[in-house]
mmCIF file with all atom_site columns, C-alpha atoms in Angstrom:
data_model
loop_
_atom_site.group_PDB
_atom_site.id
_atom_site.type_symbol
_atom_site.label_atom_id
_atom_site.label_alt_id
_atom_site.label_comp_id
_atom_site.label_asym_id
_atom_site.label_entity_id
_atom_site.label_seq_id
_atom_site.pdbx_PDB_ins_code
_atom_site.Cartn_x
_atom_site.Cartn_y
_atom_site.Cartn_z
_atom_site.occupancy
_atom_site.B_iso_or_equiv
_atom_site.pdbx_formal_charge
_atom_site.auth_seq_id
_atom_site.auth_comp_id
_atom_site.auth_asym_id
_atom_site.auth_atom_id
_atom_site.pdbx_PDB_model_num
ATOM 1   C CA . LEU A 1 1   ? 1.043   1.155   31.620 1.00 46.00 ? 1   LEU A CA 1
ATOM 2   C CA . HIS A 1 2   ? 4.755   0.654   31.061 1.00 45.00 ? 2   HIS A CA 1
ATOM 3   C CA . SER A 1 3   ? 4.447   0.930   27.282 1.00 44.00 ? 3   SER A CA 1
ATOM 4   C CA . PHE A 1 4   ? 2.146   3.954   27.180 1.00 42.00 ? 4   PHE A CA 1
ATOM 5   C CA . PRO A 1 5   ? 4.815   6.566   26.310 1.00 41.00 ? 5   PRO A CA 1
ATOM 6   C CA . THR A 1 6   ? 6.341   4.365   23.611 1.00 42.00 ? 6   THR A CA 1
ATOM 7   C CA . ARG A 1 7   ? 3.027   3.666   21.921 1.00 46.00 ? 7   ARG A CA 1
ATOM 8   C CA . ARG A 1 8   ? 2.018   7.242   21.164 1.00 45.00 ? 8   ARG A CA 1
ATOM 9   C CA . SER A 1 9   ? 3.020   7.103   17.500 1.00 47.00 ? 9   SER A CA 1
ATOM 10  C CA . SER A 1 10  ? 1.233   3.763   17.106 1.00 48.00 ? 10  SER A CA 1
ATOM 11  C CA . ASP A 1 11  ? -1.894  5.099   18.836 1.00 49.00 ? 11  ASP A CA 1
ATOM 12  C CA . LEU A 1 12  ? -1.943  8.209   16.656 1.00 48.00 ? 12  LEU A CA 1
ATOM 13  C CA . TYR A 1 13  ? -1.640  6.012   13.588 1.00 48.00 ? 13  TYR A CA 1
ATOM 14  C CA . SER A 1 14  ? -4.546  3.860   14.846 1.00 49.00 ? 14  SER A CA 1
ATOM 15  C CA . ILE A 1 15  ? -6.676  6.981   15.268 1.00 53.00 ? 15  ILE A CA 1
ATOM 16  C CA . GLY A 1 16  ? -5.697  8.749   12.055 1.00 52.00 ? 16  GLY A CA 1
ATOM 17  C CA . ALA A 1 17  ? -5.837  5.936   9.513  1.00 53.00 ? 17  ALA A CA 1
ATOM 18  C CA . PRO A 1 18  ? -9.475  4.889   10.160 1.00 54.00 ? 18  PRO A CA 1
ATOM 19  C CA . LEU A 1 19  ? -10.665 8.499   10.100 1.00 54.00 ? 19  LEU A CA 1
ATOM 20  C CA . VAL A 1 20  ? -8.946  9.117   6.754  1.00 57.00 ? 20  VAL A CA 1
ATOM 21  C CA . LEU A 1 21  ? -10.600 5.974   5.395  1.00 55.00 ? 21  LEU A CA 1
ATOM 22  C CA . ALA A 1 22  ? -13.995 7.127   6.709  1.00 55.00 ? 22  ALA A CA 1
ATOM 23  C CA . ILE A 1 23  ? -13.625 10.423  4.842  1.00 56.00 ? 23  ILE A CA 1
ATOM 24  C CA . ILE A 1 24  ? -12.545 8.690   1.627  1.00 55.00 ? 24  ILE A CA 1
ATOM 25  C CA . PHE A 1 25  ? -15.363 6.153   1.654  1.00 54.00 ? 25  PHE A CA 1
ATOM 26  C CA . SER A 1 26  ? -18.010 8.694   2.634  1.00 53.00 ? 26  SER A CA 1
ATOM 27  C CA . ALA A 1 27  ? -16.910 10.723  -0.404 1.00 54.00 ? 27  ALA A CA 1
ATOM 28  C CA . ALA A 1 28  ? -17.340 7.604   -2.548 1.00 52.00 ? 28  ALA A CA 1
ATOM 29  C CA . PHE A 1 29  ? -20.884 7.129   -1.233 1.00 51.00 ? 29  PHE A CA 1
ATOM 30  C CA . LEU A 1 30  ? -21.565 10.817  -1.850 1.00 49.00 ? 30  LEU A CA 1
ATOM 31  C CA . ARG A 1 31  ? -20.579 10.431  -5.503 1.00 47.00 ? 31  ARG A CA 1
ATOM 32  C CA . GLY A 1 32  ? -22.828 7.384   -5.658 1.00 47.00 ? 32  GLY A CA 1
ATOM 33  C CA . ARG A 1 33  ? -25.950 9.321   -4.671 1.00 48.00 ? 33  ARG A CA 1
ATOM 34  C CA . GLY A 1 34  ? -28.960 7.818   -6.401 1.00 42.00 ? 34  GLY A CA 1
ATOM 35  C CA . PRO A 1 35  ? -31.599 9.532   -8.589 1.00 40.00 ? 35  PRO A CA 1
ATOM 36  C CA . ASP A 1 36  ? -33.806 10.139  -5.558 1.00 41.00 ? 36  ASP A CA 1
ATOM 37  C CA . GLY A 1 37  ? -30.985 12.111  -3.908 1.00 41.00 ? 37  GLY A CA 1
ATOM 38  C CA . HIS A 1 38  ? -30.287 9.520   -1.229 1.00 43.00 ? 38  HIS A CA 1
ATOM 39  C CA . VAL A 1 39  ? -27.013 7.768   -0.608 1.00 43.00 ? 39  VAL A CA 1
ATOM 40  C CA . PHE A 1 40  ? -26.458 4.132   0.249  1.00 54.00 ? 40  PHE A CA 1
ATOM 41  C CA . SER A 1 41  ? -28.034 3.622   3.691  1.00 67.00 ? 41  SER A CA 1
ATOM 42  C CA . MET A 1 42  ? -25.281 1.210   4.762  1.00 73.00 ? 42  MET A CA 1
ATOM 43  C CA . ALA A 1 43  ? -22.660 3.966   4.588  1.00 75.00 ? 43  ALA A CA 1
ATOM 44  C CA . LEU A 1 44  ? -22.543 4.336   8.379  1.00 80.00 ? 44  LEU A CA 1
ATOM 45  C CA . PRO A 1 45  ? -21.768 0.684   9.256  1.00 83.00 ? 45  PRO A CA 1
ATOM 46  C CA . VAL A 1 46  ? -19.291 0.455   6.365  1.00 81.00 ? 46  VAL A CA 1
ATOM 47  C CA . ALA A 1 47  ? -17.400 3.502   7.673  1.00 79.00 ? 47  ALA A CA 1
ATOM 48  C CA . VAL A 1 48  ? -17.353 2.011   11.182 1.00 82.00 ? 48  VAL A CA 1
ATOM 49  C CA . VAL A 1 49  ? -16.055 -1.292  9.796  1.00 83.00 ? 49  VAL A CA 1
ATOM 50  C CA . TYR A 1 50  ? -13.085 0.510   8.274  1.00 79.00 ? 50  TYR A CA 1
ATOM 51  C CA . ALA A 1 51  ? -12.474 2.164   11.635 1.00 77.00 ? 51  ALA A CA 1
ATOM 52  C CA . LEU A 1 52  ? -12.349 -1.312  13.198 1.00 78.00 ? 52  LEU A CA 1
ATOM 53  C CA . LEU A 1 53  ? -9.874  -2.624  10.612 1.00 77.00 ? 53  LEU A CA 1
ATOM 54  C CA . GLY A 1 54  ? -7.461  0.152   11.546 1.00 74.00 ? 54  GLY A CA 1
ATOM 55  C CA . PHE A 1 55  ? -7.209  -1.328  15.060 1.00 77.00 ? 55  PHE A CA 1
ATOM 56  C CA . THR A 1 56  ? -6.207  -4.865  14.091 1.00 75.00 ? 56  THR A CA 1
ATOM 57  C CA . GLN A 1 57  ? -2.566  -4.619  15.212 1.00 74.00 ? 57  GLN A CA 1
ATOM 58  C CA . PHE A 1 58  ? -3.578  -2.560  18.244 1.00 79.00 ? 58  PHE A CA 1
ATOM 59  C CA . PHE A 1 59  ? -5.940  -5.297  19.502 1.00 85.00 ? 59  PHE A CA 1
ATOM 60  C CA . TYR A 1 60  ? -3.986  -8.389  18.532 1.00 89.00 ? 60  TYR A CA 1
ATOM 61  C CA . ASN A 1 61  ? -0.499  -7.518  19.763 1.00 86.00 ? 61  ASN A CA 1
ATOM 62  C CA . ASN A 1 62  ? -1.093  -5.461  22.877 1.00 85.00 ? 62  ASN A CA 1
ATOM 63  C CA . LEU A 1 63  ? 2.196   -6.485  24.515 1.00 83.00 ? 63  LEU A CA 1
ATOM 64  C CA . GLY A 1 64  ? 4.321   -5.783  21.465 1.00 78.00 ? 64  GLY A CA 1
ATOM 65  C CA . ALA A 1 65  ? 5.713   -2.440  22.645 1.00 77.00 ? 65  ALA A CA 1
ATOM 66  C CA . GLU A 1 66  ? 6.747   -3.641  26.104 1.00 79.00 ? 66  GLU A CA 1
ATOM 67  C CA . GLY A 1 67  ? 10.265  -4.701  25.108 1.00 74.00 ? 67  GLY A CA 1
ATOM 68  C CA . ALA A 1 68  ? 12.393  -5.419  28.203 1.00 77.00 ? 68  ALA A CA 1
ATOM 69  C CA . GLY A 1 69  ? 9.506   -4.202  30.360 1.00 79.00 ? 69  GLY A CA 1
ATOM 70  C CA . ILE A 1 70  ? 7.755   -7.540  29.866 1.00 83.00 ? 70  ILE A CA 1
ATOM 71  C CA . GLN A 1 71  ? 9.997   -8.934  32.624 1.00 84.00 ? 71  GLN A CA 1
ATOM 72  C CA . ILE A 1 72  ? 8.493   -6.492  35.113 1.00 85.00 ? 72  ILE A CA 1
ATOM 73  C CA . TYR A 1 73  ? 5.061   -8.040  34.671 1.00 85.00 ? 73  TYR A CA 1
ATOM 74  C CA . PHE A 1 74  ? 6.352   -11.440 35.762 1.00 84.00 ? 74  PHE A CA 1
ATOM 75  C CA . LEU A 1 75  ? 8.236   -9.990  38.731 1.00 84.00 ? 75  LEU A CA 1
ATOM 76  C CA . SER A 1 76  ? 5.393   -7.740  39.860 1.00 83.00 ? 76  SER A CA 1
ATOM 77  C CA . PRO A 1 77  ? 2.641   -8.949  42.214 1.00 87.00 ? 77  PRO A CA 1
ATOM 78  C CA . THR A 1 78  ? 0.121   -7.421  39.802 1.00 85.00 ? 78  THR A CA 1
ATOM 79  C CA . PRO A 1 79  ? -1.567  -10.224 37.836 1.00 90.00 ? 79  PRO A CA 1
ATOM 80  C CA . ILE A 1 80  ? -1.235  -10.276 34.043 1.00 90.00 ? 80  ILE A CA 1
ATOM 81  C CA . ARG A 1 81  ? -5.029  -10.295 34.020 1.00 92.00 ? 81  ARG A CA 1
ATOM 82  C CA . THR A 1 82  ? -5.054  -6.799  35.538 1.00 92.00 ? 82  THR A CA 1
ATOM 83  C CA . VAL A 1 83  ? -2.503  -5.569  33.001 1.00 91.00 ? 83  VAL A CA 1
ATOM 84  C CA . LEU A 1 84  ? -4.507  -6.868  30.040 1.00 93.00 ? 84  LEU A CA 1
ATOM 85  C CA . LEU A 1 85  ? -7.772  -5.592  31.508 1.00 94.00 ? 85  LEU A CA 1
ATOM 86  C CA . ALA A 1 86  ? -6.279  -2.091  31.782 1.00 93.00 ? 86  ALA A CA 1
ATOM 87  C CA . LYS A 1 87  ? -5.043  -2.315  28.198 1.00 92.00 ? 87  LYS A CA 1
ATOM 88  C CA . ASN A 1 88  ? -8.430  -3.568  27.002 1.00 94.00 ? 88  ASN A CA 1
ATOM 89  C CA . LEU A 1 89  ? -10.257 -0.697  28.690 1.00 94.00 ? 89  LEU A CA 1
ATOM 90  C CA . PHE A 1 90  ? -7.900  1.825   27.106 1.00 91.00 ? 90  PHE A CA 1
ATOM 91  C CA . GLN A 1 91  ? -8.238  0.134   23.709 1.00 89.00 ? 91  GLN A CA 1
ATOM 92  C CA . SER A 1 92  ? -12.026 0.122   24.030 1.00 91.00 ? 92  SER A CA 1
ATOM 93  C CA . ALA A 1 93  ? -12.179 3.819   24.904 1.00 91.00 ? 93  ALA A CA 1
ATOM 94  C CA . LEU A 1 94  ? -9.878  4.715   22.016 1.00 87.00 ? 94  LEU A CA 1
ATOM 95  C CA . PHE A 1 95  ? -11.744 2.555   19.521 1.00 87.00 ? 95  PHE A CA 1
ATOM 96  C CA . LEU A 1 96  ? -15.174 3.861   20.554 1.00 88.00 ? 96  LEU A CA 1
ATOM 97  C CA . LEU A 1 97  ? -13.853 7.412   20.202 1.00 87.00 ? 97  LEU A CA 1
ATOM 98  C CA . VAL A 1 98  ? -12.597 6.691   16.678 1.00 84.00 ? 98  VAL A CA 1
ATOM 99  C CA . ALA A 1 99  ? -15.815 4.866   15.739 1.00 84.00 ? 99  ALA A CA 1
ATOM 100 C CA . MET A 1 100 ? -17.868 7.814   16.994 1.00 85.00 ? 100 MET A CA 1
ATOM 101 C CA . LEU A 1 101 ? -15.726 10.299  15.072 1.00 83.00 ? 101 LEU A CA 1
ATOM 102 C CA . ALA A 1 102 ? -15.967 8.151   11.929 1.00 80.00 ? 102 ALA A CA 1
ATOM 103 C CA . GLY A 1 103 ? -19.748 8.058   12.318 1.00 79.00 ? 103 GLY A CA 1
ATOM 104 C CA . VAL A 1 104 ? -19.949 11.816  12.852 1.00 81.00 ? 104 VAL A CA 1
ATOM 105 C CA . LEU A 1 105 ? -17.759 12.523  9.816  1.00 79.00 ? 105 LEU A CA 1
ATOM 106 C CA . THR A 1 106 ? -19.851 10.187  7.681  1.00 76.00 ? 106 THR A CA 1
ATOM 107 C CA . SER A 1 107 ? -23.081 11.777  8.899  1.00 76.00 ? 107 SER A CA 1
ATOM 108 C CA . LEU A 1 108 ? -21.796 15.287  8.235  1.00 77.00 ? 108 LEU A CA 1
ATOM 109 C CA . ARG A 1 109 ? -20.898 14.374  4.657  1.00 72.00 ? 109 ARG A CA 1
ATOM 110 C CA . LEU A 1 110 ? -23.886 12.157  3.846  1.00 71.00 ? 110 LEU A CA 1
ATOM 111 C CA . GLY A 1 111 ? -26.634 13.379  6.131  1.00 72.00 ? 111 GLY A CA 1
ATOM 112 C CA . THR A 1 112 ? -28.269 11.986  9.259  1.00 76.00 ? 112 THR A CA 1
ATOM 113 C CA . PRO A 1 113 ? -28.649 8.189   9.011  1.00 80.00 ? 113 PRO A CA 1
ATOM 114 C CA . ASP A 1 114 ? -31.838 6.327   9.839  1.00 85.00 ? 114 ASP A CA 1
ATOM 115 C CA . PRO A 1 115 ? -32.252 5.776   13.617 1.00 89.00 ? 115 PRO A CA 1
ATOM 116 C CA . ALA A 1 116 ? -32.624 2.035   13.080 1.00 90.00 ? 116 ALA A CA 1
ATOM 117 C CA . MET A 1 117 ? -29.308 1.954   11.218 1.00 89.00 ? 117 MET A CA 1
ATOM 118 C CA . VAL A 1 118 ? -27.608 3.900   14.032 1.00 90.00 ? 118 VAL A CA 1
ATOM 119 C CA . ALA A 1 119 ? -28.993 1.506   16.667 1.00 93.00 ? 119 ALA A CA 1
ATOM 120 C CA . ALA A 1 120 ? -28.015 -1.570  14.634 1.00 93.00 ? 120 ALA A CA 1
ATOM 121 C CA . THR A 1 121 ? -24.505 -0.253  14.072 1.00 92.00 ? 121 THR A CA 1
ATOM 122 C CA . ALA A 1 122 ? -24.091 0.504   17.787 1.00 92.00 ? 122 ALA A CA 1
ATOM 123 C CA . ALA A 1 123 ? -25.347 -2.993  18.681 1.00 94.00 ? 123 ALA A CA 1
ATOM 124 C CA . TRP A 1 124 ? -22.876 -4.528  16.220 1.00 93.00 ? 124 TRP A CA 1
ATOM 125 C CA . LEU A 1 125 ? -20.057 -2.583  17.878 1.00 92.00 ? 125 LEU A CA 1
ATOM 126 C CA . ILE A 1 126 ? -21.086 -3.984  21.265 1.00 94.00 ? 126 ILE A CA 1
ATOM 127 C CA . PHE A 1 127 ? -20.645 -7.447  19.733 1.00 95.00 ? 127 PHE A CA 1
ATOM 128 C CA . ALA A 1 128 ? -17.520 -6.737  17.686 1.00 93.00 ? 128 ALA A CA 1
ATOM 129 C CA . LEU A 1 129 ? -15.471 -5.049  20.409 1.00 93.00 ? 129 LEU A CA 1
ATOM 130 C CA . PRO A 1 130 ? -15.398 -7.845  23.047 1.00 95.00 ? 130 PRO A CA 1
ATOM 131 C CA . SER A 1 131 ? -14.961 -10.415 20.265 1.00 94.00 ? 131 SER A CA 1
ATOM 132 C CA . ASN A 1 132 ? -11.785 -8.679  19.134 1.00 93.00 ? 132 ASN A CA 1
ATOM 133 C CA . LEU A 1 133 ? -10.572 -8.107  22.684 1.00 94.00 ? 133 LEU A CA 1
ATOM 134 C CA . ALA A 1 134 ? -10.961 -11.785 23.565 1.00 94.00 ? 134 ALA A CA 1
ATOM 135 C CA . ALA A 1 135 ? -9.160  -12.995 20.454 1.00 94.00 ? 135 ALA A CA 1
ATOM 136 C CA . GLY A 1 136 ? -6.595  -10.207 20.787 1.00 92.00 ? 136 GLY A CA 1
ATOM 137 C CA . ASN A 1 137 ? -5.631  -11.247 24.312 1.00 94.00 ? 137 ASN A CA 1
ATOM 138 C CA . VAL A 1 138 ? -5.113  -14.839 23.199 1.00 94.00 ? 138 VAL A CA 1
ATOM 139 C CA . PHE A 1 139 ? -3.050  -13.849 20.158 1.00 91.00 ? 139 PHE A CA 1
ATOM 140 C CA . SER A 1 140 ? -1.020  -11.342 22.192 1.00 89.00 ? 140 SER A CA 1
ATOM 141 C CA . LEU A 1 141 ? 0.141   -14.150 24.470 1.00 90.00 ? 141 LEU A CA 1
ATOM 142 C CA . THR A 1 142 ? 0.517   -16.926 21.907 1.00 89.00 ? 142 THR A CA 1
ATOM 143 C CA . MET A 1 143 ? 1.741   -15.081 18.794 1.00 87.00 ? 143 MET A CA 1
ATOM 144 C CA . PRO A 1 144 ? 3.326   -11.806 19.948 1.00 84.00 ? 144 PRO A CA 1
ATOM 145 C CA . PHE A 1 145 ? 5.881   -9.783  18.030 1.00 82.00 ? 145 PHE A CA 1
ATOM 146 C CA . ARG A 1 146 ? 7.962   -6.823  19.090 1.00 80.00 ? 146 ARG A CA 1
ATOM 147 C CA . ILE A 1 147 ? 6.897   -3.344  17.979 1.00 75.00 ? 147 ILE A CA 1
ATOM 148 C CA . ASN A 1 148 ? 9.517   -0.714  17.280 1.00 67.00 ? 148 ASN A CA 1
ATOM 149 C CA . PRO A 1 149 ? 7.695   2.634   17.700 1.00 60.00 ? 149 PRO A CA 1
ATOM 150 C CA . GLY A 1 150 ? 10.135  4.281   15.297 1.00 57.00 ? 150 GLY A CA 1
ATOM 151 C CA . ARG A 1 151 ? 9.323   1.849   12.491 1.00 55.00 ? 151 ARG A CA 1
ATOM 152 C CA . ILE A 1 152 ? 5.547   1.506   12.656 1.00 51.00 ? 152 ILE A CA 1
ATOM 153 C CA . GLY A 1 153 ? 5.065   1.281   8.908  1.00 50.00 ? 153 GLY A CA 1
ATOM 154 C CA . LYS A 1 154 ? 8.217   -0.700  8.034  1.00 52.00 ? 154 LYS A CA 1
ATOM 155 C CA . GLN A 1 155 ? 8.589   -3.532  10.502 1.00 55.00 ? 155 GLN A CA 1
ATOM 156 C CA . ARG A 1 156 ? 7.442   -7.073  9.840  1.00 58.00 ? 156 ARG A CA 1
ATOM 157 C CA . GLY A 1 157 ? 5.245   -8.757  12.401 1.00 58.00 ? 157 GLY A CA 1
ATOM 158 C CA . SER A 1 158 ? 4.131   -12.320 12.959 1.00 67.00 ? 158 SER A CA 1
ATOM 159 C CA . GLN A 1 159 ? 2.561   -13.670 9.778  1.00 77.00 ? 159 GLN A CA 1
ATOM 160 C CA . SER A 1 160 ? 0.481   -16.180 11.724 1.00 79.00 ? 160 SER A CA 1
ATOM 161 C CA . ASN A 1 161 ? -0.803  -13.384 13.978 1.00 79.00 ? 161 ASN A CA 1
ATOM 162 C CA . ALA A 1 162 ? -1.639  -11.204 10.976 1.00 81.00 ? 162 ALA A CA 1
ATOM 163 C CA . LEU A 1 163 ? -3.410  -14.007 9.096  1.00 87.00 ? 163 LEU A CA 1
ATOM 164 C CA . LEU A 1 164 ? -5.448  -15.326 12.009 1.00 87.00 ? 164 LEU A CA 1
ATOM 165 C CA . SER A 1 165 ? -6.370  -11.852 13.278 1.00 87.00 ? 165 SER A CA 1
ATOM 166 C CA . MET A 1 166 ? -7.632  -10.938 9.810  1.00 87.00 ? 166 MET A CA 1
ATOM 167 C CA . LEU A 1 167 ? -9.686  -14.153 9.733  1.00 91.00 ? 167 LEU A CA 1
ATOM 168 C CA . VAL A 1 168 ? -11.258 -13.223 13.069 1.00 91.00 ? 168 VAL A CA 1
ATOM 169 C CA . GLN A 1 169 ? -11.975 -9.727  11.780 1.00 89.00 ? 169 GLN A CA 1
ATOM 170 C CA . LEU A 1 170 ? -13.538 -11.129 8.622  1.00 90.00 ? 170 LEU A CA 1
ATOM 171 C CA . GLY A 1 171 ? -15.646 -13.495 10.727 1.00 93.00 ? 171 GLY A CA 1
ATOM 172 C CA . VAL A 1 172 ? -16.955 -10.672 12.922 1.00 92.00 ? 172 VAL A CA 1
ATOM 173 C CA . ILE A 1 173 ? -17.615 -8.486  9.889  1.00 91.00 ? 173 ILE A CA 1
ATOM 174 C CA . GLY A 1 174 ? -19.190 -11.398 7.997  1.00 93.00 ? 174 GLY A CA 1
ATOM 175 C CA . ILE A 1 175 ? -21.609 -12.111 10.838 1.00 94.00 ? 175 ILE A CA 1
ATOM 176 C CA . GLY A 1 176 ? -22.526 -8.436  10.933 1.00 92.00 ? 176 GLY A CA 1
ATOM 177 C CA . ALA A 1 177 ? -23.006 -8.305  7.168  1.00 91.00 ? 177 ALA A CA 1
ATOM 178 C CA . ALA A 1 178 ? -25.248 -11.386 7.251  1.00 94.00 ? 178 ALA A CA 1
ATOM 179 C CA . VAL A 1 179 ? -27.456 -9.937  9.978  1.00 94.00 ? 179 VAL A CA 1
ATOM 180 C CA . PHE A 1 180 ? -27.675 -6.573  8.217  1.00 92.00 ? 180 PHE A CA 1
ATOM 181 C CA . ALA A 1 181 ? -28.510 -8.280  4.913  1.00 90.00 ? 181 ALA A CA 1
ATOM 182 C CA . ILE A 1 182 ? -31.270 -10.435 6.420  1.00 93.00 ? 182 ILE A CA 1
ATOM 183 C CA . CYS A 1 183 ? -32.849 -7.483  8.237  1.00 91.00 ? 183 CYS A CA 1
ATOM 184 C CA . TRP A 1 184 ? -32.552 -5.395  5.071  1.00 88.00 ? 184 TRP A CA 1
ATOM 185 C CA . PHE A 1 185 ? -34.283 -8.178  3.112  1.00 89.00 ? 185 PHE A CA 1
ATOM 186 C CA . VAL A 1 186 ? -37.215 -8.435  5.544  1.00 90.00 ? 186 VAL A CA 1
ATOM 187 C CA . GLY A 1 187 ? -37.462 -4.655  5.703  1.00 88.00 ? 187 GLY A CA 1
ATOM 188 C CA . ASN A 1 188 ? -36.964 -4.234  9.456  1.00 90.00 ? 188 ASN A CA 1
ATOM 189 C CA . MET A 1 189 ? -33.514 -3.054  10.482 1.00 90.00 ? 189 MET A CA 1
ATOM 190 C CA . TRP A 1 190 ? -34.587 -2.840  14.124 1.00 93.00 ? 190 TRP A CA 1
ATOM 191 C CA . LEU A 1 191 ? -34.473 -6.653  14.237 1.00 94.00 ? 191 LEU A CA 1
ATOM 192 C CA . ALA A 1 192 ? -30.689 -6.454  14.024 1.00 93.00 ? 192 ALA A CA 1
ATOM 193 C CA . VAL A 1 193 ? -30.469 -4.819  17.463 1.00 95.00 ? 193 VAL A CA 1
ATOM 194 C CA . PRO A 1 194 ? -31.626 -7.784  19.613 1.00 96.00 ? 194 PRO A CA 1
ATOM 195 C CA . VAL A 1 195 ? -29.674 -10.212 17.422 1.00 96.00 ? 195 VAL A CA 1
ATOM 196 C CA . PHE A 1 196 ? -26.430 -8.293  17.894 1.00 96.00 ? 196 PHE A CA 1
ATOM 197 C CA . LEU A 1 197 ? -27.084 -7.833  21.609 1.00 96.00 ? 197 LEU A CA 1
ATOM 198 C CA . ALA A 1 198 ? -27.538 -11.598 22.006 1.00 97.00 ? 198 ALA A CA 1
ATOM 199 C CA . LEU A 1 199 ? -24.259 -12.155 20.151 1.00 96.00 ? 199 LEU A CA 1
ATOM 200 C CA . ALA A 1 200 ? -22.647 -9.468  22.305 1.00 96.00 ? 200 ALA A CA 1
ATOM 201 C CA . ALA A 1 201 ? -23.602 -11.355 25.475 1.00 97.00 ? 201 ALA A CA 1
ATOM 202 C CA . GLY A 1 202 ? -21.738 -14.404 24.175 1.00 96.00 ? 202 GLY A CA 1
ATOM 203 C CA . ALA A 1 203 ? -18.751 -12.270 23.151 1.00 96.00 ? 203 ALA A CA 1
ATOM 204 C CA . VAL A 1 204 ? -18.541 -10.619 26.587 1.00 96.00 ? 204 VAL A CA 1
ATOM 205 C CA . TYR A 1 205 ? -18.694 -14.034 28.243 1.00 97.00 ? 205 TYR A CA 1
ATOM 206 C CA . ALA A 1 206 ? -15.832 -15.271 26.032 1.00 96.00 ? 206 ALA A CA 1
ATOM 207 C CA . TRP A 1 207 ? -13.779 -12.155 26.814 1.00 96.00 ? 207 TRP A CA 1
ATOM 208 C CA . LEU A 1 208 ? -14.242 -12.615 30.562 1.00 96.00 ? 208 LEU A CA 1
ATOM 209 C CA . ARG A 1 209 ? -13.317 -16.303 30.312 1.00 96.00 ? 209 ARG A CA 1
ATOM 210 C CA . VAL A 1 210 ? -10.150 -15.416 28.415 1.00 95.00 ? 210 VAL A CA 1
ATOM 211 C CA . LEU A 1 211 ? -9.239  -12.795 31.031 1.00 94.00 ? 211 LEU A CA 1
ATOM 212 C CA . GLY A 1 212 ? -9.702  -15.404 33.716 1.00 92.00 ? 212 GLY A CA 1
ATOM 213 C CA . ASN A 1 213 ? -7.149  -17.677 32.030 1.00 93.00 ? 213 ASN A CA 1
ATOM 214 C CA . VAL A 1 214 ? -4.497  -15.193 30.872 1.00 92.00 ? 214 VAL A CA 1
ATOM 215 C CA . ASP A 1 215 ? -2.299  -15.615 33.951 1.00 91.00 ? 215 ASP A CA 1
ATOM 216 C CA . ALA A 1 216 ? -1.950  -19.343 33.344 1.00 92.00 ? 216 ALA A CA 1
ATOM 217 C CA . MET A 1 217 ? -1.371  -18.749 29.633 1.00 91.00 ? 217 MET A CA 1
ATOM 218 C CA . ALA A 1 218 ? 1.266   -16.074 30.265 1.00 89.00 ? 218 ALA A CA 1
ATOM 219 C CA . ASN A 1 219 ? 3.131   -18.156 32.849 1.00 89.00 ? 219 ASN A CA 1
ATOM 220 C CA . SER A 1 220 ? 3.168   -21.202 30.590 1.00 89.00 ? 220 SER A CA 1
ATOM 221 C CA . ARG A 1 221 ? 4.712   -19.089 27.805 1.00 86.00 ? 221 ARG A CA 1
ATOM 222 C CA . ARG A 1 222 ? 6.876   -16.894 29.997 1.00 87.00 ? 222 ARG A CA 1
ATOM 223 C CA . ASP A 1 223 ? 10.241  -17.715 28.392 1.00 86.00 ? 223 ASP A CA 1
ATOM 224 C CA . SER A 1 224 ? 8.850   -17.399 24.873 1.00 84.00 ? 224 SER A CA 1
ATOM 225 C CA . LEU A 1 225 ? 7.223   -14.035 25.612 1.00 85.00 ? 225 LEU A CA 1
ATOM 226 C CA . ILE A 1 226 ? 10.392  -12.607 27.153 1.00 85.00 ? 226 ILE A CA 1
ATOM 227 C CA . SER A 1 227 ? 12.675  -13.816 24.371 1.00 84.00 ? 227 SER A CA 1
ATOM 228 C CA . THR A 1 228 ? 10.317  -12.605 21.611 1.00 82.00 ? 228 THR A CA 1
ATOM 229 C CA . LEU A 1 229 ? 9.565   -9.187  23.032 1.00 81.00 ? 229 LEU A CA 1
ATOM 230 C CA . MET A 1 230 ? 13.150  -8.469  24.086 1.00 77.00 ? 230 MET A CA 1
ATOM 231 C CA . LYS A 1 231 ? 14.584  -9.562  20.752 1.00 71.00 ? 231 LYS A CA 1
ATOM 232 C CA . THR A 1 232 ? 16.507  -6.808  18.964 1.00 62.00 ? 232 THR A CA 1
ATOM 233 C CA . GLU A 1 233 ? 16.375  -6.455  15.187 1.00 56.00 ? 233 GLU A CA 1
#
């Protein structure tokens, strides 16, 4: 990818911040150990949720670091769909790595979680990831903003992108929390697995539909994308 070298600092930030949060929150659960010596059983999915939140900008503005290179995509015979698919696969691999590391760190500090909780958390990830990728591709084309790799923590992005992406994140997390709560109430966490897998099928379908339409979306917003991403501050 054209932007790969320029995104290293952003990628490192995306990896580091969620892992730091996982350590902090696992320590909080450790201090909250109950009288029976057990910690809150939802610690694993909560740690993974914080790993997901660290990827919001990474998912929802995946053309932001292209700068002048955005013109190459419109001149190249390679479809925008292929470009975004490659970015999505890289984002997925990076996110799953961070989620796995967050889960391992949490397990090392709090002990091995219940197998049903591990399976339910993994099934939720299978639903959450394509949901974010689908929404992220749409937002990246309709509400992009330029990323300056040297000012990751200081620059201002699109407020509409930030607000709507957070609403999507809250929706995905809220659905997960509702399913976990219902299964917790009925006393069978294994029920969450087929529910999340059914939701994941719908999310994958939506992601594929979005990928099928990104070329038309990008071409219809070509001038806006070029002017926004090439804009100097």
